[in-house]
Amino acid sequence: MSRVAVSTPDGPRDVPAVLRLVAELPGLPGHDEFSLEPLDDEGVLFALRSAPEGARAVRLFVVAPHVFFADYAPELEDDVLRTLDPDDDAADPVLLAVVHPADDDRARHSANLLAPVVVEPRHGRARQVVLDADLPLRAPLG
């Protein structure tokens, strides 16, 4: 199984290059497997690509949020962690934030800190989680 290094507050962590979602991303039915493709050498910026048989290809950009938001360390509910690893022996999860590209209304790219993609690093099970916290949906990057 191919692996990819992702930057974390504790240093780089290897995760599988293919992520299998335990719940579909909101608005993307039928997409439950994504390749995680590095777009830099630091493990900060990635493309998530999905092209299931017979479905339209989808590409999202994600970042390692701690690089842009040093204090970002949301608490995850136990049930979220159990859905990623029912055996409860998972390593600490890796967090990725979905990027919203800049457009006519926003001059800068932003990251969704309210709903990170949580990745179990051994097997690559993942899910997007809406946190019960006062965090921005579009936090400006850079």
Protein backbone atom coordinates (compact mmCIF):
# COMPACT_ATOMS: atom_id res chain seq x y z
CA MET A 1 0.00 0.00 0.00
CA SER A 2 1.43 3.35 -1.09
CA ARG A 3 1.73 6.00 1.63
CA VAL A 4 1.96 9.79 1.74
CA ALA A 5 3.63 12.03 4.35
CA VAL A 6 1.33 14.61 5.93
CA SER A 7 2.65 17.45 8.08
CA THR A 8 1.28 17.39 11.65
CA PRO A 9 2.14 19.40 14.78
CA ASP A 10 4.28 16.43 15.91
CA GLY A 11 6.14 16.06 12.62
CA PRO A 12 5.36 14.19 9.40
CA ARG A 13 2.97 11.23 9.58
CA ASP A 14 2.51 8.63 6.88
CA VAL A 15 -1.04 7.86 5.81
CA PRO A 16 -2.30 5.62 3.00
CA ALA A 17 -2.40 7.30 -0.41
CA VAL A 18 -5.99 6.05 -0.80
CA LEU A 19 -8.55 7.19 1.77
CA ARG A 20 -11.76 5.24 2.25
CA LEU A 21 -14.59 7.31 3.65
CA VAL A 22 -16.80 5.71 6.29
CA ALA A 23 -19.46 8.33 5.43
CA GLU A 24 -19.79 10.23 2.17
CA LEU A 25 -18.73 13.87 2.06
CA PRO A 26 -21.76 16.18 2.18
CA GLY A 27 -22.96 16.89 -1.34
CA LEU A 28 -20.84 14.16 -2.95
CA PRO A 29 -22.95 10.99 -2.99
CA GLY A 30 -21.31 7.94 -4.50
CA HIS A 31 -17.79 9.14 -3.74
CA ASP A 32 -16.35 7.03 -0.95
CA GLU A 33 -12.75 6.50 -2.05
CA PHE A 34 -10.27 9.32 -2.68
CA SER A 35 -6.62 9.38 -3.62
CA LEU A 36 -4.53 11.77 -1.53
CA GLU A 37 -2.00 13.37 -3.88
CA PRO A 38 0.73 15.65 -2.51
CA LEU A 39 1.09 18.99 -4.27
CA ASP A 40 4.21 20.08 -2.39
CA ASP A 41 7.25 18.47 -0.76
CA GLU A 42 6.35 19.56 2.78
CA GLY A 43 3.18 17.50 3.22
CA VAL A 44 0.99 20.60 3.52
CA LEU A 45 -1.11 20.84 0.33
CA PHE A 46 -2.93 17.91 -1.28
CA ALA A 47 -5.49 17.12 -3.93
CA LEU A 48 -8.22 14.65 -2.98
CA ARG A 49 -9.39 12.94 -6.16
CA SER A 50 -12.31 10.58 -6.63
CA ALA A 51 -13.52 8.98 -9.83
CA PRO A 52 -15.76 6.03 -9.02
CA GLU A 53 -16.91 3.92 -11.93
CA GLY A 54 -19.70 5.71 -13.77
CA ALA A 55 -19.53 8.88 -11.66
CA ARG A 56 -18.19 12.32 -12.42
CA ALA A 57 -14.64 12.92 -11.20
CA VAL A 58 -14.28 15.14 -8.13
CA ARG A 59 -11.21 17.03 -6.93
CA LEU A 60 -10.92 18.89 -3.64
CA PHE A 61 -7.90 20.63 -2.20
CA VAL A 62 -6.97 20.04 1.44
CA VAL A 63 -4.23 21.36 3.71
CA ALA A 64 -2.56 20.38 6.95
CA PRO A 65 -4.32 23.02 9.08
CA HIS A 66 -1.72 23.44 11.83
CA VAL A 67 0.69 25.05 9.34
CA PHE A 68 -1.68 28.01 8.91
CA PHE A 69 -3.45 27.90 12.27
CA ALA A 70 -0.92 27.01 14.97
CA ASP A 71 -3.52 26.76 17.75
CA TYR A 72 -5.89 24.51 15.79
CA ALA A 73 -6.32 21.38 17.90
CA PRO A 74 -10.01 20.47 17.99
CA GLU A 75 -11.29 17.80 20.33
CA LEU A 76 -12.84 14.82 18.57
CA GLU A 77 -15.72 12.86 20.06
CA ASP A 78 -15.05 9.22 20.95
CA ASP A 79 -17.78 8.03 18.58
CA VAL A 80 -15.97 9.72 15.68
CA LEU A 81 -12.80 7.84 16.52
CA ARG A 82 -14.72 4.56 16.90
CA THR A 83 -16.22 4.91 13.42
CA LEU A 84 -12.71 5.19 12.01
CA ASP A 85 -11.34 2.27 14.01
CA PRO A 86 -13.94 0.01 15.65
CA ASP A 87 -11.15 -2.00 17.33
CA ASP A 88 -10.15 1.17 19.19
CA ASP A 89 -6.44 0.70 18.58
CA ALA A 90 -5.96 3.52 16.07
CA ALA A 91 -3.05 5.89 16.24
CA ASP A 92 -3.87 9.56 16.75
CA PRO A 93 -5.85 10.74 13.73
CA VAL A 94 -4.46 13.13 11.12
CA LEU A 95 -6.54 16.22 10.33
CA LEU A 96 -6.95 17.87 6.94
CA ALA A 97 -8.92 21.03 6.17
CA VAL A 98 -10.85 21.47 2.93
CA VAL A 99 -9.77 24.58 1.01
CA HIS A 100 -12.24 27.04 -0.51
CA PRO A 101 -10.52 28.75 -3.47
CA ALA A 102 -10.49 32.53 -3.72
CA ASP A 103 -13.12 34.01 -6.03
CA ASP A 104 -14.76 37.34 -6.87
CA ASP A 105 -16.19 37.63 -3.35
CA ARG A 106 -13.08 36.48 -1.48
CA ALA A 107 -9.58 37.70 -2.31
CA ARG A 108 -7.87 34.88 -0.41
CA HIS A 109 -8.17 31.12 -0.22
CA SER A 110 -9.76 29.88 3.00
CA ALA A 111 -9.91 26.66 4.98
CA ASN A 112 -12.90 24.97 6.59
CA LEU A 113 -11.84 24.58 10.24
CA LEU A 114 -15.37 23.70 11.39
CA ALA A 115 -15.49 20.42 9.45
CA PRO A 116 -12.06 18.78 9.12
CA VAL A 117 -11.43 15.53 7.31
CA VAL A 118 -10.26 13.12 10.02
CA VAL A 119 -7.96 10.33 8.82
CA GLU A 120 -7.10 7.13 10.69
CA PRO A 121 -3.43 6.81 9.61
CA ARG A 122 -2.96 3.03 9.65
CA HIS A 123 -5.76 1.95 7.32
CA GLY A 124 -6.78 5.23 5.69
CA ARG A 125 -10.35 5.27 6.91
CA ALA A 126 -11.61 8.85 6.94
CA ARG A 127 -14.65 11.02 7.45
CA GLN A 128 -15.49 14.68 7.49
CA VAL A 129 -16.70 15.74 10.91
CA VAL A 130 -18.69 18.86 11.78
CA LEU A 131 -17.30 19.93 15.14
CA ASP A 132 -19.38 21.26 18.01
CA ALA A 133 -17.11 24.28 18.37
CA ASP A 134 -16.96 27.95 17.51
CA LEU A 135 -14.65 27.60 14.51
CA PRO A 136 -14.80 29.31 11.12
CA LEU A 137 -16.16 27.66 8.01
CA ARG A 138 -13.87 29.89 5.91
CA ALA A 139 -10.70 30.90 7.75
CA PRO A 140 -8.40 32.93 5.45
CA LEU A 141 -5.16 31.17 4.52
CA GLY A 142 -1.80 32.92 4.46
